[in-house]
């Protein structure tokens, strides 16, 4: 499982680097004012949407990276595979599907419903 998490971490770091590169390129382009003056407004609008989408993807990637880091910490301290809310084993099938899972199915559902887990 550790190898899988480390591979996932490498993949996410690559995705993040790519997104940051893209972002850098875009800001360089707009800084050098390469946009043709005529369609400036339309292009700025579409660029803004693109930028916002890029940022939300970047946030998602960074969130997943945090999840992977947490899972690696739990592997180190031996709490990996146990639900952080009820302490019960999360189960191999679920960990196979979601290696960074912190909660069992019930508590994950409660989390998503916004119900604070017991304990
Ligand atoms: Zn639980």
JSON list of C-alpha atoms and ligand atoms in Angstrom, two decimals:
[
{"chain": "A", "resi": 1, "resn": "UNK", "atom": "CA", "xyz": [0.00, 0.00, 0.00]},
{"chain": "A", "resi": 2, "resn": "UNK", "atom": "CA", "xyz": [2.87, 2.37, 0.75]},
{"chain": "A", "resi": 3, "resn": "UNK", "atom": "CA", "xyz": [4.21, 1.95, -2.79]},
{"chain": "A", "resi": 4, "resn": "UNK", "atom": "CA", "xyz": [0.78, 2.66, -4.19]},
{"chain": "A", "resi": 5, "resn": "UNK", "atom": "CA", "xyz": [0.49, 5.83, -2.13]},
{"chain": "A", "resi": 6, "resn": "UNK", "atom": "CA", "xyz": [3.98, 6.96, -3.14]},
{"chain": "A", "resi": 7, "resn": "UNK", "atom": "CA", "xyz": [3.16, 6.34, -6.81]},
{"chain": "A", "resi": 8, "resn": "UNK", "atom": "CA", "xyz": [-0.06, 8.32, -6.40]},
{"chain": "A", "resi": 9, "resn": "UNK", "atom": "CA", "xyz": [1.93, 11.11, -4.75]},
{"chain": "A", "resi": 10, "resn": "UNK", "atom": "CA", "xyz": [4.39, 11.22, -7.66]},
{"chain": "A", "resi": 11, "resn": "UNK", "atom": "CA", "xyz": [1.52, 11.33, -10.13]},
{"chain": "A", "resi": 12, "resn": "UNK", "atom": "CA", "xyz": [-0.18, 14.18, -8.27]},
{"chain": "A", "resi": 13, "resn": "UNK", "atom": "CA", "xyz": [3.04, 16.15, -7.95]},
{"chain": "A", "resi": 14, "resn": "UNK", "atom": "CA", "xyz": [3.51, 15.84, -11.72]},
{"chain": "A", "resi": 15, "resn": "UNK", "atom": "CA", "xyz": [-0.05, 17.06, -12.30]},
{"chain": "A", "resi": 16, "resn": "UNK", "atom": "CA", "xyz": [0.50, 19.99, -9.95]},
{"chain": "A", "resi": 17, "resn": "UNK", "atom": "CA", "xyz": [3.77, 20.97, -11.67]},
{"chain": "A", "resi": 18, "resn": "UNK", "atom": "CA", "xyz": [2.03, 20.86, -15.04]},
{"chain": "A", "resi": 19, "resn": "UNK", "atom": "CA", "xyz": [-0.83, 23.06, -13.83]},
{"chain": "A", "resi": 20, "resn": "UNK", "atom": "CA", "xyz": [1.58, 25.55, -12.26]},
{"chain": "A", "resi": 21, "resn": "UNK", "atom": "CA", "xyz": [3.57, 25.67, -15.50]},
{"chain": "A", "resi": 22, "resn": "UNK", "atom": "CA", "xyz": [0.42, 26.32, -17.49]},
{"chain": "A", "resi": 23, "resn": "UNK", "atom": "CA", "xyz": [-0.56, 29.05, -15.08]},
{"chain": "A", "resi": 24, "resn": "UNK", "atom": "CA", "xyz": [2.87, 30.63, -15.34]},
{"chain": "A", "resi": 25, "resn": "UNK", "atom": "CA", "xyz": [2.77, 30.58, -19.13]},
{"chain": "A", "resi": 26, "resn": "UNK", "atom": "CA", "xyz": [-0.68, 32.16, -19.16]},
{"chain": "A", "resi": 27, "resn": "UNK", "atom": "CA", "xyz": [0.33, 34.98, -16.85]},
{"chain": "A", "resi": 28, "resn": "UNK", "atom": "CA", "xyz": [3.46, 35.58, -18.96]},
{"chain": "A", "resi": 29, "resn": "UNK", "atom": "CA", "xyz": [1.34, 35.74, -22.13]},
{"chain": "A", "resi": 30, "resn": "UNK", "atom": "CA", "xyz": [-1.12, 38.22, -20.63]},
{"chain": "A", "resi": 31, "resn": "UNK", "atom": "CA", "xyz": [1.78, 40.21, -19.14]},
{"chain": "A", "resi": 32, "resn": "UNK", "atom": "CA", "xyz": [3.37, 40.60, -22.58]},
{"chain": "A", "resi": 33, "resn": "UNK", "atom": "CA", "xyz": [-0.04, 41.75, -23.90]},
{"chain": "A", "resi": 34, "resn": "UNK", "atom": "CA", "xyz": [0.04, 39.41, -26.87]},
{"chain": "A", "resi": 35, "resn": "UNK", "atom": "CA", "xyz": [-3.74, 39.55, -27.19]},
{"chain": "A", "resi": 36, "resn": "UNK", "atom": "CA", "xyz": [-4.99, 41.32, -30.24]},
{"chain": "A", "resi": 37, "resn": "UNK", "atom": "CA", "xyz": [-6.65, 44.56, -29.17]},
{"chain": "A", "resi": 38, "resn": "UNK", "atom": "CA", "xyz": [-9.88, 43.97, -31.12]},
{"chain": "A", "resi": 39, "resn": "UNK", "atom": "CA", "xyz": [-11.12, 40.85, -29.34]},
{"chain": "A", "resi": 40, "resn": "UNK", "atom": "CA", "xyz": [-9.49, 41.75, -26.06]},
{"chain": "A", "resi": 41, "resn": "UNK", "atom": "CA", "xyz": [-12.60, 41.62, -23.92]},
{"chain": "A", "resi": 42, "resn": "UNK", "atom": "CA", "xyz": [-13.78, 38.27, -25.21]},
{"chain": "A", "resi": 43, "resn": "UNK", "atom": "CA", "xyz": [-10.33, 36.75, -24.83]},
{"chain": "A", "resi": 44, "resn": "UNK", "atom": "CA", "xyz": [-9.85, 38.13, -21.34]},
{"chain": "A", "resi": 45, "resn": "UNK", "atom": "CA", "xyz": [-13.21, 36.67, -20.35]},
{"chain": "A", "resi": 46, "resn": "UNK", "atom": "CA", "xyz": [-12.40, 33.25, -21.72]},
{"chain": "A", "resi": 47, "resn": "UNK", "atom": "CA", "xyz": [-8.96, 33.43, -20.19]},
{"chain": "A", "resi": 48, "resn": "UNK", "atom": "CA", "xyz": [-10.46, 34.24, -16.80]},
{"chain": "A", "resi": 49, "resn": "UNK", "atom": "CA", "xyz": [-12.73, 31.21, -17.01]},
{"chain": "A", "resi": 50, "resn": "UNK", "atom": "CA", "xyz": [-9.80, 29.06, -18.03]},
{"chain": "A", "resi": 51, "resn": "UNK", "atom": "CA", "xyz": [-7.76, 30.44, -15.12]},
{"chain": "A", "resi": 52, "resn": "UNK", "atom": "CA", "xyz": [-10.53, 29.75, -12.62]},
{"chain": "A", "resi": 53, "resn": "UNK", "atom": "CA", "xyz": [-10.97, 26.21, -13.90]},
{"chain": "A", "resi": 54, "resn": "UNK", "atom": "CA", "xyz": [-7.23, 25.70, -13.68]},
{"chain": "A", "resi": 55, "resn": "UNK", "atom": "CA", "xyz": [-7.20, 26.96, -10.11]},
{"chain": "A", "resi": 56, "resn": "UNK", "atom": "CA", "xyz": [-10.01, 24.68, -9.02]},
{"chain": "A", "resi": 57, "resn": "UNK", "atom": "CA", "xyz": [-8.24, 21.68, -10.58]},
{"chain": "A", "resi": 58, "resn": "UNK", "atom": "CA", "xyz": [-5.04, 22.78, -8.83]},
{"chain": "A", "resi": 59, "resn": "UNK", "atom": "CA", "xyz": [-6.92, 22.99, -5.53]},
{"chain": "A", "resi": 60, "resn": "UNK", "atom": "CA", "xyz": [-8.31, 19.52, -6.08]},
{"chain": "A", "resi": 61, "resn": "UNK", "atom": "CA", "xyz": [-4.88, 18.10, -6.86]},
{"chain": "A", "resi": 62, "resn": "UNK", "atom": "CA", "xyz": [-3.44, 19.76, -3.76]},
{"chain": "A", "resi": 63, "resn": "UNK", "atom": "CA", "xyz": [-6.31, 18.36, -1.67]},
{"chain": "A", "resi": 64, "resn": "UNK", "atom": "CA", "xyz": [-5.56, 14.86, -2.94]},
{"chain": "A", "resi": 65, "resn": "UNK", "atom": "CA", "xyz": [-1.87, 15.37, -2.19]},
{"chain": "A", "resi": 66, "resn": "UNK", "atom": "CA", "xyz": [-2.79, 16.27, 1.40]},
{"chain": "A", "resi": 67, "resn": "UNK", "atom": "CA", "xyz": [-4.90, 13.12, 1.64]},
{"chain": "A", "resi": 68, "resn": "UNK", "atom": "CA", "xyz": [-1.98, 11.00, 0.40]},
{"chain": "A", "resi": 69, "resn": "UNK", "atom": "CA", "xyz": [0.40, 12.63, 2.88]},
{"chain": "A", "resi": 70, "resn": "UNK", "atom": "CA", "xyz": [-2.03, 11.96, 5.71]},
{"chain": "A", "resi": 71, "resn": "UNK", "atom": "CA", "xyz": [-2.39, 8.32, 4.64]},
{"chain": "A", "resi": 72, "resn": "UNK", "atom": "CA", "xyz": [1.42, 7.95, 4.64]},
{"chain": "A", "resi": 73, "resn": "UNK", "atom": "CA", "xyz": [1.54, 9.40, 8.18]},
{"chain": "A", "resi": 74, "resn": "UNK", "atom": "CA", "xyz": [-1.14, 6.93, 9.30]},
{"chain": "A", "resi": 75, "resn": "UNK", "atom": "CA", "xyz": [0.89, 4.10, 7.74]},
{"chain": "A", "resi": 76, "resn": "UNK", "atom": "CA", "xyz": [3.87, 5.24, 9.81]},
{"chain": "A", "resi": 77, "resn": "UNK", "atom": "CA", "xyz": [1.99, 5.51, 13.11]},
{"chain": "A", "resi": 78, "resn": "UNK", "atom": "CA", "xyz": [0.03, 2.30, 12.54]},
{"chain": "A", "resi": 79, "resn": "UNK", "atom": "CA", "xyz": [-3.43, 3.87, 12.43]},
{"chain": "A", "resi": 80, "resn": "UNK", "atom": "CA", "xyz": [-3.78, 3.30, 8.69]},
{"chain": "A", "resi": 81, "resn": "UNK", "atom": "CA", "xyz": [-6.90, 1.35, 7.75]},
{"chain": "A", "resi": 82, "resn": "UNK", "atom": "CA", "xyz": [-8.90, 2.32, 10.85]},
{"chain": "A", "resi": 83, "resn": "UNK", "atom": "CA", "xyz": [-11.80, 4.76, 10.74]},
{"chain": "A", "resi": 84, "resn": "UNK", "atom": "CA", "xyz": [-10.88, 8.09, 12.33]},
{"chain": "A", "resi": 85, "resn": "UNK", "atom": "CA", "xyz": [-14.43, 8.46, 13.67]},
{"chain": "A", "resi": 86, "resn": "UNK", "atom": "CA", "xyz": [-15.38, 5.06, 15.10]},
{"chain": "A", "resi": 87, "resn": "UNK", "atom": "CA", "xyz": [-12.04, 3.26, 15.12]},
{"chain": "A", "resi": 88, "resn": "UNK", "atom": "CA", "xyz": [-13.38, 0.26, 13.23]},
{"chain": "A", "resi": 89, "resn": "UNK", "atom": "CA", "xyz": [-11.32, -1.28, 10.38]},
{"chain": "A", "resi": 90, "resn": "UNK", "atom": "CA", "xyz": [-12.15, 0.44, 7.08]},
{"chain": "A", "resi": 91, "resn": "UNK", "atom": "CA", "xyz": [-11.87, -2.82, 5.12]},
{"chain": "A", "resi": 92, "resn": "UNK", "atom": "CA", "xyz": [-9.51, -3.96, 2.38]},
{"chain": "A", "resi": 93, "resn": "UNK", "atom": "CA", "xyz": [-11.98, -3.59, -0.49]},
{"chain": "A", "resi": 94, "resn": "UNK", "atom": "CA", "xyz": [-12.60, 0.07, 0.37]},
{"chain": "A", "resi": 95, "resn": "UNK", "atom": "CA", "xyz": [-8.88, 0.77, 0.84]},
{"chain": "A", "resi": 96, "resn": "UNK", "atom": "CA", "xyz": [-8.20, -0.92, -2.47]},
{"chain": "A", "resi": 97, "resn": "UNK", "atom": "CA", "xyz": [-10.67, 1.48, -4.10]},
{"chain": "A", "resi": 98, "resn": "UNK", "atom": "CA", "xyz": [-9.75, 4.56, -2.04]},
{"chain": "A", "resi": 99, "resn": "UNK", "atom": "CA", "xyz": [-6.22, 4.15, -0.59]},
{"chain": "A", "resi": 100, "resn": "UNK", "atom": "CA", "xyz": [-6.50, 7.51, 1.21]},
{"chain": "A", "resi": 101, "resn": "UNK", "atom": "CA", "xyz": [-9.82, 6.67, 2.91]},
{"chain": "A", "resi": 102, "resn": "UNK", "atom": "CA", "xyz": [-9.98, 8.08, 6.47]},
{"chain": "A", "resi": 103, "resn": "UNK", "atom": "CA", "xyz": [-13.45, 6.86, 7.42]},
{"chain": "A", "resi": 104, "resn": "UNK", "atom": "CA", "xyz": [-15.48, 3.67, 7.12]},
{"chain": "A", "resi": 105, "resn": "UNK", "atom": "CA", "xyz": [-18.38, 3.75, 4.64]},
{"chain": "A", "resi": 106, "resn": "UNK", "atom": "CA", "xyz": [-20.93, 4.81, 7.30]},
{"chain": "A", "resi": 107, "resn": "UNK", "atom": "CA", "xyz": [-18.85, 7.66, 8.68]},
{"chain": "A", "resi": 108, "resn": "UNK", "atom": "CA", "xyz": [-17.81, 8.78, 5.19]},
{"chain": "A", "resi": 109, "resn": "UNK", "atom": "CA", "xyz": [-21.50, 9.05, 4.30]},
{"chain": "A", "resi": 110, "resn": "UNK", "atom": "CA", "xyz": [-22.11, 10.96, 7.53]},
{"chain": "A", "resi": 111, "resn": "UNK", "atom": "CA", "xyz": [-19.19, 13.27, 6.66]},
{"chain": "A", "resi": 112, "resn": "UNK", "atom": "CA", "xyz": [-20.65, 13.96, 3.26]},
{"chain": "A", "resi": 113, "resn": "UNK", "atom": "CA", "xyz": [-24.05, 14.65, 4.80]},
{"chain": "A", "resi": 114, "resn": "UNK", "atom": "CA", "xyz": [-22.27, 17.17, 7.00]},
{"chain": "A", "resi": 115, "resn": "UNK", "atom": "CA", "xyz": [-23.04, 15.19, 10.18]},
{"chain": "A", "resi": 116, "resn": "UNK", "atom": "CA", "xyz": [-20.08, 15.43, 12.56]},
{"chain": "A", "resi": 117, "resn": "UNK", "atom": "CA", "xyz": [-18.71, 11.91, 13.24]},
{"chain": "A", "resi": 118, "resn": "UNK", "atom": "CA", "xyz": [-19.07, 10.66, 16.84]},
{"chain": "A", "resi": 119, "resn": "UNK", "atom": "CA", "xyz": [-16.05, 10.87, 19.16]},
{"chain": "B", "resi": 1, "resn": "LIG", "atom": "ZN1", "xyz": [-16.38, 4.72, 11.15]}
]
